[in-house]
PDB file of C-alpha atoms in Angstrom:
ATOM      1  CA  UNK A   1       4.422  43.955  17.432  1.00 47.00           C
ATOM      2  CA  UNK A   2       3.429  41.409  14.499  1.00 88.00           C
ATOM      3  CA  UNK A   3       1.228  43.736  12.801  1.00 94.00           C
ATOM      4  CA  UNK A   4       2.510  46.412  10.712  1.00 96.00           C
ATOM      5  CA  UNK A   5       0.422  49.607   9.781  1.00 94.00           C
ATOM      6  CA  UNK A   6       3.241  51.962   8.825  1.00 95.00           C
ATOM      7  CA  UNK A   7       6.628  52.115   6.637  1.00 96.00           C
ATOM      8  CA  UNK A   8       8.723  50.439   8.552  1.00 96.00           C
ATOM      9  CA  UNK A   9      12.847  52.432   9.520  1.00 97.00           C
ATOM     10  CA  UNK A  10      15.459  52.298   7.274  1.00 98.00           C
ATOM     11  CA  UNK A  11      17.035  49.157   6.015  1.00 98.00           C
ATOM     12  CA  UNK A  12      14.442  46.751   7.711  1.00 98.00           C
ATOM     13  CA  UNK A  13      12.956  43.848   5.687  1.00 98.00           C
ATOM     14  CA  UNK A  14       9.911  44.680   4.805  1.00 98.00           C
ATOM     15  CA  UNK A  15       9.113  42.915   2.299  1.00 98.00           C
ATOM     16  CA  UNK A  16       9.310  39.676  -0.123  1.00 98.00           C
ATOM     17  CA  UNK A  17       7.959  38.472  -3.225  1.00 98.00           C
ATOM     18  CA  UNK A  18       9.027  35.655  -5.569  1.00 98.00           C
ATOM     19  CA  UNK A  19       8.632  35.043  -9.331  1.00 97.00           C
ATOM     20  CA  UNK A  20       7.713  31.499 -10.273  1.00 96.00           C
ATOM     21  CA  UNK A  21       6.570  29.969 -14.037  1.00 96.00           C
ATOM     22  CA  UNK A  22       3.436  28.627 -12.827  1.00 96.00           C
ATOM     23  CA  UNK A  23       1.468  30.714 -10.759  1.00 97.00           C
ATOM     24  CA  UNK A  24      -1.130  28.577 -10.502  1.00 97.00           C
ATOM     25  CA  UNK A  25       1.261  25.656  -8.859  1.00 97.00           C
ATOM     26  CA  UNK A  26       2.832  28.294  -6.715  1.00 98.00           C
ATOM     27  CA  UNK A  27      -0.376  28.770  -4.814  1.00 98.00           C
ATOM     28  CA  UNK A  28      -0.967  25.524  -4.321  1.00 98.00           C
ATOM     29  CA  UNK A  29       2.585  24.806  -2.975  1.00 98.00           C
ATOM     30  CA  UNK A  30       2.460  27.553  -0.646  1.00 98.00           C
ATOM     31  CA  UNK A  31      -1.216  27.590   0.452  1.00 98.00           C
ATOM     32  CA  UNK A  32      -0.390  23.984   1.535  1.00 98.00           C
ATOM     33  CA  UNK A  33       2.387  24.745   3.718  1.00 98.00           C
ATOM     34  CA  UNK A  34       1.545  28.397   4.983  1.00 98.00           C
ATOM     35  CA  UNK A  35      -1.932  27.923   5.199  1.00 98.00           C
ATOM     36  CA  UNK A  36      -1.973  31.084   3.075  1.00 98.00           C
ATOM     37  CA  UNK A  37      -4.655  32.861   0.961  1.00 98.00           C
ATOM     38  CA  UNK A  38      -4.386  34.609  -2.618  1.00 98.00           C
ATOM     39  CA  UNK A  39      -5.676  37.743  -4.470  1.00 98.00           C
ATOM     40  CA  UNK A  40      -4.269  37.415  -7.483  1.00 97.00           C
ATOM     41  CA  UNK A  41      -3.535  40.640  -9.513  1.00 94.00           C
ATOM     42  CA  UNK A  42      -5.025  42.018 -13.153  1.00 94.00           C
ATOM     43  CA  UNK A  43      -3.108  41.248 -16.104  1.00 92.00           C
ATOM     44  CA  UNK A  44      -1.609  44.620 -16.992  1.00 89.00           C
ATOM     45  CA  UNK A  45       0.009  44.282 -13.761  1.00 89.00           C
ATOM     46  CA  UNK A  46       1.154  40.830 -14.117  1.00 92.00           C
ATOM     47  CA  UNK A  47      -0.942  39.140 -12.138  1.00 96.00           C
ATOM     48  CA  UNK A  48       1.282  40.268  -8.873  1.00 96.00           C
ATOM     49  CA  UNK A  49      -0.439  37.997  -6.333  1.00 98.00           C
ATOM     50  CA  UNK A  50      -0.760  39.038  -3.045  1.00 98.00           C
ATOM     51  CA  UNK A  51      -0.702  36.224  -0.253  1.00 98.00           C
ATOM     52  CA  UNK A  52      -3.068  36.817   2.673  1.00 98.00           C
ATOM     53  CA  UNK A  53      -3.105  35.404   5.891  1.00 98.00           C
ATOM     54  CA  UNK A  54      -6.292  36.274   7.984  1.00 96.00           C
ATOM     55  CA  UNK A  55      -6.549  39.126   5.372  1.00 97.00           C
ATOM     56  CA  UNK A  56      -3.259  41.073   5.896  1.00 98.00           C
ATOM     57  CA  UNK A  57      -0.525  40.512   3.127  1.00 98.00           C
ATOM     58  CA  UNK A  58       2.698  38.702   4.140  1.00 98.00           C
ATOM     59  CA  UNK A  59       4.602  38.358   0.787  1.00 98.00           C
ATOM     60  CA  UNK A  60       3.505  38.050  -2.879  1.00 98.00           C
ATOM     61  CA  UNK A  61       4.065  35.761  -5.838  1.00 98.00           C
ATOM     62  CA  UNK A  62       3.935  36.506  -9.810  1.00 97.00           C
ATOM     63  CA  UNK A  63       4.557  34.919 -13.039  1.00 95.00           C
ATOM     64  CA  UNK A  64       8.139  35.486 -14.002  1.00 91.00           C
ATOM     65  CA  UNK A  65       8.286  37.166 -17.388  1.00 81.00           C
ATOM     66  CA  UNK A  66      11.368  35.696 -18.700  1.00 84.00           C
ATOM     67  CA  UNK A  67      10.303  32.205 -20.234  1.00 81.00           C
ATOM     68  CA  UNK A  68      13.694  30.907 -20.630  1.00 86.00           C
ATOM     69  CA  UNK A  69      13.988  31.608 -16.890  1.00 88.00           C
ATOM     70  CA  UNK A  70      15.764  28.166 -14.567  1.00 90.00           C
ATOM     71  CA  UNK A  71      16.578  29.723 -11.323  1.00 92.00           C
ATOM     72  CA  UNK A  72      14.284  31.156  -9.353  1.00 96.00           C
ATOM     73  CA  UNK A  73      14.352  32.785  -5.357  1.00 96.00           C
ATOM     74  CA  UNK A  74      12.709  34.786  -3.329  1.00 98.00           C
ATOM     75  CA  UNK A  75      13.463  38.743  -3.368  1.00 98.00           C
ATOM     76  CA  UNK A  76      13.893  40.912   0.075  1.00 98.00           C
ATOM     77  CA  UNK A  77      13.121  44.634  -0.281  1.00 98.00           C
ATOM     78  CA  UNK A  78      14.779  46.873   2.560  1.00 98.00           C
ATOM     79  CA  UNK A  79      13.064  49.945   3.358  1.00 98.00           C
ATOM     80  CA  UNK A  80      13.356  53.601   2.449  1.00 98.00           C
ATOM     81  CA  UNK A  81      11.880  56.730   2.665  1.00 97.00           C
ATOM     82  CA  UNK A  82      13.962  58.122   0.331  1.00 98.00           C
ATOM     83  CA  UNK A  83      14.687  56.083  -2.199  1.00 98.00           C
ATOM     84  CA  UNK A  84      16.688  58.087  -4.365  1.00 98.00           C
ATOM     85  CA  UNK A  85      18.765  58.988  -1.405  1.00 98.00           C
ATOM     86  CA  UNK A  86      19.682  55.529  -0.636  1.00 98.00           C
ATOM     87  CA  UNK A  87      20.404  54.573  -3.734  1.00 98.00           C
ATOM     88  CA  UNK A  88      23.196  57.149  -4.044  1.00 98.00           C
ATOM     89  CA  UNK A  89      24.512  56.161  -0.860  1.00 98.00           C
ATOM     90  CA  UNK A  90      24.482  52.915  -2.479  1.00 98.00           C
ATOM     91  CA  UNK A  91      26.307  53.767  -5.553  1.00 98.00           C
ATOM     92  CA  UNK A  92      28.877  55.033  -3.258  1.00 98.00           C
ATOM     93  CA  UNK A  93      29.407  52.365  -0.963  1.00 98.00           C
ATOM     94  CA  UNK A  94      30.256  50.058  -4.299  1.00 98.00           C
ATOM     95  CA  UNK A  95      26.324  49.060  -4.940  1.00 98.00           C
ATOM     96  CA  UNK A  96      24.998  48.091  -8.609  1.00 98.00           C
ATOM     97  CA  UNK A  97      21.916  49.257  -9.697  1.00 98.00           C
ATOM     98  CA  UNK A  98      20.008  46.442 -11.282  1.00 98.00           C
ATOM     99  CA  UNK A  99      16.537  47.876 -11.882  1.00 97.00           C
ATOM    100  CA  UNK A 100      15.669  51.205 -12.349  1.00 98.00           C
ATOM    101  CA  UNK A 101      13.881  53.279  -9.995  1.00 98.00           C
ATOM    102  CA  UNK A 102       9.773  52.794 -10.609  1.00 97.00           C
ATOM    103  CA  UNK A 103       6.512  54.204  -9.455  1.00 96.00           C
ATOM    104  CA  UNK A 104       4.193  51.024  -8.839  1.00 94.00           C
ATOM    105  CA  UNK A 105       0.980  53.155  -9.324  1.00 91.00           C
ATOM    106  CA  UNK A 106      -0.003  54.559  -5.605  1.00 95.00           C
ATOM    107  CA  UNK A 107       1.684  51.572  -4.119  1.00 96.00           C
ATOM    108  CA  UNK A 108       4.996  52.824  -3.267  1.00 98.00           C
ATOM    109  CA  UNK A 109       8.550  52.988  -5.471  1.00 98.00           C
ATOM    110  CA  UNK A 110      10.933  50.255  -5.797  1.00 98.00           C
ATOM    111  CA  UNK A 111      14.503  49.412  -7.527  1.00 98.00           C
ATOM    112  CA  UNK A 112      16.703  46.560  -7.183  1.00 98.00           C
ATOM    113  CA  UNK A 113      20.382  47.039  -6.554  1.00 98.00           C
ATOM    114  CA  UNK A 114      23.535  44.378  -6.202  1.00 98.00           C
ATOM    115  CA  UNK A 115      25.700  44.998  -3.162  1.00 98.00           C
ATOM    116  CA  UNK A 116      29.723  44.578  -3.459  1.00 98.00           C
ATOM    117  CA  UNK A 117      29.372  41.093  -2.581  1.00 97.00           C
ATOM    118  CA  UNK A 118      27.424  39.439  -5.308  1.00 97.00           C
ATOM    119  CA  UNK A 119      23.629  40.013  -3.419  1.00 98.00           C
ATOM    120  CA  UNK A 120      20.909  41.204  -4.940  1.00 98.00           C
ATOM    121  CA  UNK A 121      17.987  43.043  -2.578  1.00 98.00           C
ATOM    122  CA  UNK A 122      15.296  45.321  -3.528  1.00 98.00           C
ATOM    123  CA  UNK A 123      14.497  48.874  -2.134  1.00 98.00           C
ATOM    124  CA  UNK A 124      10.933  49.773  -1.003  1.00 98.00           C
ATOM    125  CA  UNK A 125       9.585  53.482  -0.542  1.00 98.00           C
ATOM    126  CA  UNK A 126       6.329  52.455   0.393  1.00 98.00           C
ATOM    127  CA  UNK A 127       3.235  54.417  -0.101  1.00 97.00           C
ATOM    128  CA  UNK A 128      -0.112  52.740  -0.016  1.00 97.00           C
ATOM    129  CA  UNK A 129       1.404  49.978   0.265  1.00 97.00           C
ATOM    130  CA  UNK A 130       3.797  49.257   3.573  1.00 97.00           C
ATOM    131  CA  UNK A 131       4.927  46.401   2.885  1.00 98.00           C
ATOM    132  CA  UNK A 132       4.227  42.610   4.835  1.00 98.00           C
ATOM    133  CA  UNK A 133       1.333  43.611   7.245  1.00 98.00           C
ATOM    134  CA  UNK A 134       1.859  40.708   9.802  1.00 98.00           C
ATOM    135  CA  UNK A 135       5.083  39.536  10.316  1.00 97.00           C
ATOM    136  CA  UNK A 136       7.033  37.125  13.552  1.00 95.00           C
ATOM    137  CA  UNK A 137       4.051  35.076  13.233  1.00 96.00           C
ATOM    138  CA  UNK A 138       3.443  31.646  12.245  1.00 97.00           C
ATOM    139  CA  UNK A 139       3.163  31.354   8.843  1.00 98.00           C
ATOM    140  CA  UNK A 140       4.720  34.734   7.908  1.00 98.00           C
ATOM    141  CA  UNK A 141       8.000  36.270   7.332  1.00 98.00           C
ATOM    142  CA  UNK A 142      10.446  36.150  10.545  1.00 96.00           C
ATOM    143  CA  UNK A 143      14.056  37.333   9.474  1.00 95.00           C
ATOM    144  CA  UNK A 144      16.338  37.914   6.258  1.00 97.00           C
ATOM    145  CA  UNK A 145      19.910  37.188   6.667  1.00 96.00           C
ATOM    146  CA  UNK A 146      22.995  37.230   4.043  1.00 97.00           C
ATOM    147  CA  UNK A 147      25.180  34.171   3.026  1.00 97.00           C
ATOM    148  CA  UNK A 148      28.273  35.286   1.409  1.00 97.00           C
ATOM    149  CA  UNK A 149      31.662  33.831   0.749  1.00 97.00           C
ATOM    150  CA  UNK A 150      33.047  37.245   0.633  1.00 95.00           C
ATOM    151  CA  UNK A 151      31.383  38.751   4.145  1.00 96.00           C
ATOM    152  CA  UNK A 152      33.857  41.589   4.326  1.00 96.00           C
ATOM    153  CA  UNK A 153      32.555  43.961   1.748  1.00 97.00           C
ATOM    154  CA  UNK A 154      29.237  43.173   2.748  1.00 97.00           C
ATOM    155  CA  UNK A 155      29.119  44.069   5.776  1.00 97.00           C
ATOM    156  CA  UNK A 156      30.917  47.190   4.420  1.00 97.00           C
ATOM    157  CA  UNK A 157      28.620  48.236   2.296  1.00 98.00           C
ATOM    158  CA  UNK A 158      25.639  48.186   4.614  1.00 98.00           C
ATOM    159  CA  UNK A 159      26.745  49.870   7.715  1.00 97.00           C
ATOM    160  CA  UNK A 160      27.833  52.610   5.167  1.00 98.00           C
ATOM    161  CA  UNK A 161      24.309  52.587   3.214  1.00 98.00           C
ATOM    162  CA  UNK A 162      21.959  51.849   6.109  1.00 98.00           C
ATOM    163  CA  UNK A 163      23.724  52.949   8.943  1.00 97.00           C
ATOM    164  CA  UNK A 164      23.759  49.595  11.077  1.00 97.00           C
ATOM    165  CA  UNK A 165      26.031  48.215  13.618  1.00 95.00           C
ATOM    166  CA  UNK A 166      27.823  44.794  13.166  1.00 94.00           C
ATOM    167  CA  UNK A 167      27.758  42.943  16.750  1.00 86.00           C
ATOM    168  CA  UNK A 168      29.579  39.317  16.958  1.00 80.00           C
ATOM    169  CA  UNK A 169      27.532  36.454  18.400  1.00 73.00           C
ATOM    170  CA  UNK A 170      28.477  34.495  20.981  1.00 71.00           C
ATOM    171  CA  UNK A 171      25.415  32.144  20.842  1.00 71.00           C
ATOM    172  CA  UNK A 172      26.749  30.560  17.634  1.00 68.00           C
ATOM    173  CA  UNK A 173      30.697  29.730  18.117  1.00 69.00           C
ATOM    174  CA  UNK A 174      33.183  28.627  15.372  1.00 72.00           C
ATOM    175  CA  UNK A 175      30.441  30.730  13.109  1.00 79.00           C
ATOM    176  CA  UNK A 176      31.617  33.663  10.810  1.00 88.00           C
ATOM    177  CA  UNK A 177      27.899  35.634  12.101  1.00 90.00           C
ATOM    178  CA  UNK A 178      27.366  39.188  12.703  1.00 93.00           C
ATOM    179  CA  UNK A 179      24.075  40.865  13.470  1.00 93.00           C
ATOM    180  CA  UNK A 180      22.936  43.753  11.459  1.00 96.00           C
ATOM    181  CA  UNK A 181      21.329  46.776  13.550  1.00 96.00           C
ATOM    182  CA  UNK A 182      19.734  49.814  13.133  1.00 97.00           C
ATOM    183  CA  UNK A 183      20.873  53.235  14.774  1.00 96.00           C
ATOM    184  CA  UNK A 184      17.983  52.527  17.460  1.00 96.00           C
ATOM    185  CA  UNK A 185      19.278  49.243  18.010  1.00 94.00           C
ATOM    186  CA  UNK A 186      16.850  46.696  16.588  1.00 94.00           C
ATOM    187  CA  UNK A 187      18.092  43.727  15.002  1.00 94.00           C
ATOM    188  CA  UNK A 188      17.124  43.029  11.507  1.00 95.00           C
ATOM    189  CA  UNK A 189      18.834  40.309  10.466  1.00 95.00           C
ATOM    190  CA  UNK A 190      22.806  39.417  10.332  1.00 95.00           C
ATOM    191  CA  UNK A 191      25.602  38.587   7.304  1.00 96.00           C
ATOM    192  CA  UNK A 192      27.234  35.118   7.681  1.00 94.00           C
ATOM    193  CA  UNK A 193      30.172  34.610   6.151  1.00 95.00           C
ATOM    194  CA  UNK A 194      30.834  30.912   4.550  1.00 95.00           C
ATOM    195  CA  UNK A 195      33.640  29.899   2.547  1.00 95.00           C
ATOM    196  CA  UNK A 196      31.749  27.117   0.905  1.00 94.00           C
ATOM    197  CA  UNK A 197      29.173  29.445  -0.328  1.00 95.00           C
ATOM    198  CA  UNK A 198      28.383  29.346  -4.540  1.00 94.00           C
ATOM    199  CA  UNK A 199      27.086  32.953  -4.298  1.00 95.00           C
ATOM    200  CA  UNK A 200      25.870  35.628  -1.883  1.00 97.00           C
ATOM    201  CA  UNK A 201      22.427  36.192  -1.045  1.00 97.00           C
ATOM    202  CA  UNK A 202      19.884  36.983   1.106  1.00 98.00           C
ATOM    203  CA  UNK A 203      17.667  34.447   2.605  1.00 97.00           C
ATOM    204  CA  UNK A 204      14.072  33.944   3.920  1.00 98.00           C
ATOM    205  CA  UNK A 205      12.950  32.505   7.152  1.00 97.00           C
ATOM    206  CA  UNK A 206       9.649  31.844   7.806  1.00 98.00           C
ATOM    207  CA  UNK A 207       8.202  31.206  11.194  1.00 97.00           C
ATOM    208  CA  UNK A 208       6.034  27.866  11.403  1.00 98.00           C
ATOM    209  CA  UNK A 209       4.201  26.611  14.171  1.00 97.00           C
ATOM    210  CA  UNK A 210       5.966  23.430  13.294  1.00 97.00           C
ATOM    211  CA  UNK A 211       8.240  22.901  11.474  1.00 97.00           C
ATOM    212  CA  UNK A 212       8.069  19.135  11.368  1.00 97.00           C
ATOM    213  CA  UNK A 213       4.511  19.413   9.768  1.00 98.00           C
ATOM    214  CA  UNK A 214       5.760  22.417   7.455  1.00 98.00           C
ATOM    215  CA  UNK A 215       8.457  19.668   5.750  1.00 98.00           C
ATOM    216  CA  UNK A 216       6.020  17.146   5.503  1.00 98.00           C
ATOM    217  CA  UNK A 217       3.669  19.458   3.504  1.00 98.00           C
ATOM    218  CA  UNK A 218       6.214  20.730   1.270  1.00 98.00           C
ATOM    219  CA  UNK A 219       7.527  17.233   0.383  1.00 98.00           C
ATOM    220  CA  UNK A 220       3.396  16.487  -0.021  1.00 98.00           C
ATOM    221  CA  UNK A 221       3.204  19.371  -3.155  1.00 98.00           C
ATOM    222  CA  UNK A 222       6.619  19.176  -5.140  1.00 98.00           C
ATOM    223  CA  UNK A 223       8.617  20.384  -2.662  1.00 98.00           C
ATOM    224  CA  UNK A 224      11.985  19.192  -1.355  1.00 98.00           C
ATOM    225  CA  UNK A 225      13.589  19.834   2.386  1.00 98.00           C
ATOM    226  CA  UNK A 226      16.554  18.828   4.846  1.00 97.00           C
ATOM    227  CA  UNK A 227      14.756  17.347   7.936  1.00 98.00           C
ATOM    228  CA  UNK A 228      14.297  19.846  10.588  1.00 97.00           C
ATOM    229  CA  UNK A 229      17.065  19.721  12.888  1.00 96.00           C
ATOM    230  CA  UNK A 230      17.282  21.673  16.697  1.00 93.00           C
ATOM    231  CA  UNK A 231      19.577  24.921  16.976  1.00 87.00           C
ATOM    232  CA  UNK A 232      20.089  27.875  19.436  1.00 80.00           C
ATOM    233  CA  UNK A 233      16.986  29.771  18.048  1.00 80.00           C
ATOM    234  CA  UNK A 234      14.538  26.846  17.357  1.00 90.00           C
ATOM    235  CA  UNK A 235      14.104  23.962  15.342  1.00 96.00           C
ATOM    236  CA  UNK A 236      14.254  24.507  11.144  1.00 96.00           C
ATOM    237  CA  UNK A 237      14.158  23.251   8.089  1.00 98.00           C
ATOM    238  CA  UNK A 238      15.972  23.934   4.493  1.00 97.00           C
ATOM    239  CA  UNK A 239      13.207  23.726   2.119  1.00 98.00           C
ATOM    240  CA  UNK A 240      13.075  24.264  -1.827  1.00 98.00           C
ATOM    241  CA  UNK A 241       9.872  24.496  -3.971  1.00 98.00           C
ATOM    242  CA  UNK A 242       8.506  22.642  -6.961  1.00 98.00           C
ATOM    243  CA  UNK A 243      10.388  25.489  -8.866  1.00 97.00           C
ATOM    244  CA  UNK A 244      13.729  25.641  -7.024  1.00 97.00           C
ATOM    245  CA  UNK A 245      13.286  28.697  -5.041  1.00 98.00           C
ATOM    246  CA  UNK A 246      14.687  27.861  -1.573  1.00 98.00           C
ATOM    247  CA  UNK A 247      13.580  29.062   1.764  1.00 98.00           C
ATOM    248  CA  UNK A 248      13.904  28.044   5.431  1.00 98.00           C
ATOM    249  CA  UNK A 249      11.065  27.640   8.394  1.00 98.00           C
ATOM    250  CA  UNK A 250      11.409  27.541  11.793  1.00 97.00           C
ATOM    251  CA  UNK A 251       9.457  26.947  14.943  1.00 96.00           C
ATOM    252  CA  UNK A 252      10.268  27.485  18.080  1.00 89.00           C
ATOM    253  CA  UNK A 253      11.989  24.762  20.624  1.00 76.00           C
ATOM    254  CA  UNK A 254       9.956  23.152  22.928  1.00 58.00           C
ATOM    255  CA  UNK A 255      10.236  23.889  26.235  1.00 43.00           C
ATOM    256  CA  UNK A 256       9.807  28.011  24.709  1.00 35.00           C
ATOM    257  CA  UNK A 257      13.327  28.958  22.954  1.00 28.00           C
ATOM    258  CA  UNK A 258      13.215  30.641  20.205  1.00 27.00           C
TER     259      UNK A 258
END
């Protein structure tokens, strides 16, 4: 189902947020491409925007603190309902923790930890607050997977924090690709290794209706992007914002793959 209403298993994306220098841009950027909606935060929470689509939240965008701040990208969080717990099986499977566990009022409890491999990813015990709402939609968040150089000790790391399974796939040959899943068997997302990868980290893939139009209205508002081009899954597009934060967005093939 596309609409979530609970915390979602172990180790499954559920949810993203990105911190930008000009919030105000940011919206505009991604309103125009996503067709989204905004209700930005109060000030003694940074103004932690949430972005709606037909009312349910999908991801979230805030001013980065750090003014001196060039690189920007867009965070995962994997669930927990523990999060303590998982972030000692973390610190045992080689993890780094980056940001100290936090309360975020009735919201749910978060850190931010660097696996083996280089990646940074967030941790979400969710409370009021679940996470995306709508998600393997148009226009919201369809999959997270890790680029790494070094895929080895990533993939490591999170069948030993998470629990997953690594399975090869054949739909991709002469690819260094391994799905990710959870005990029951659900896929949430895969570890790819590439040699010509700078650094690891996890990436964002939003679903578009089109991903031909999606381009064109990021190259409309500041953005940059590779022109879509056809694969097994569907037809997507490398796309980077006025800010440098990249993502990717992909709609399905005609004909109905994806």
């Amino acid at each position: 189902m596309s609409a979530v209403t609970m915390n979602q298993p172990l180790g499954t994306p559920t949810w993203i947020d990105l911190g930008i220098p000009d919030l105000d841009r940011a919206m505009t950027f991604y309103g125009s491409v996503f067709g989204w909606a905004f209700d930005v935060g109060p000030e003694e929470y940074g103004r932690y925007t949430m972005c709606l689509l037909g009312g349910k939240k999908v991801a979230a965008l805030m001013p980065n603190a750090d003014e001196n701040a060039t690189e920007f990208w867009w965070n995962v969080y994997l669930a927990t309902d523990d999060l303590d717990a998982t972030l000692a099986r973390s610190a045992d499977a080689g993890g780094t923790l980056l940001v100290e566990p936090m309360d975020i009022a009735d919201q749910g409890r978060m850190a931010m930890v660097r696996d083996p491999a280089g990646a940074q990813f967030g941790l979400w015990q969710g409370r009021a607050h679940v996470g995306c709402e709508l998600v393997n939609e148009p226009n919201t968040l369809l999959r997270n997977d890790l680029v790494t150089p070094n895929p080895g000790p990533a993939r490591d790391f999170y069948t030993a924090v998470f629990d997953f399974t690594l399975d090869g796939n054949d739909d991709l040959p002469g690819v260094d690709f391994t799905f990710l899943r959870r005990p029951d068997g659900h896929e949430i997302g895969g570890i790819v290794g590439d040699p010509a990868a700078s650094e690891s980290s996890w990436g964002t893939l939003f679903q578009v209706a089109d991903a031909d139009a999606a381009v064109a209205a990021a190259r409309a508002n500041g953005g940059t992007a590779e022109d879509p081009t056809d694969m097994a899954y569907g037809r997507t597009a490398d796309v980077t914002d006025p800010f440098g934060a990249k993502f990717t967005v992909g709609s399905p093939l005609l004909g109905g793959q994806g």
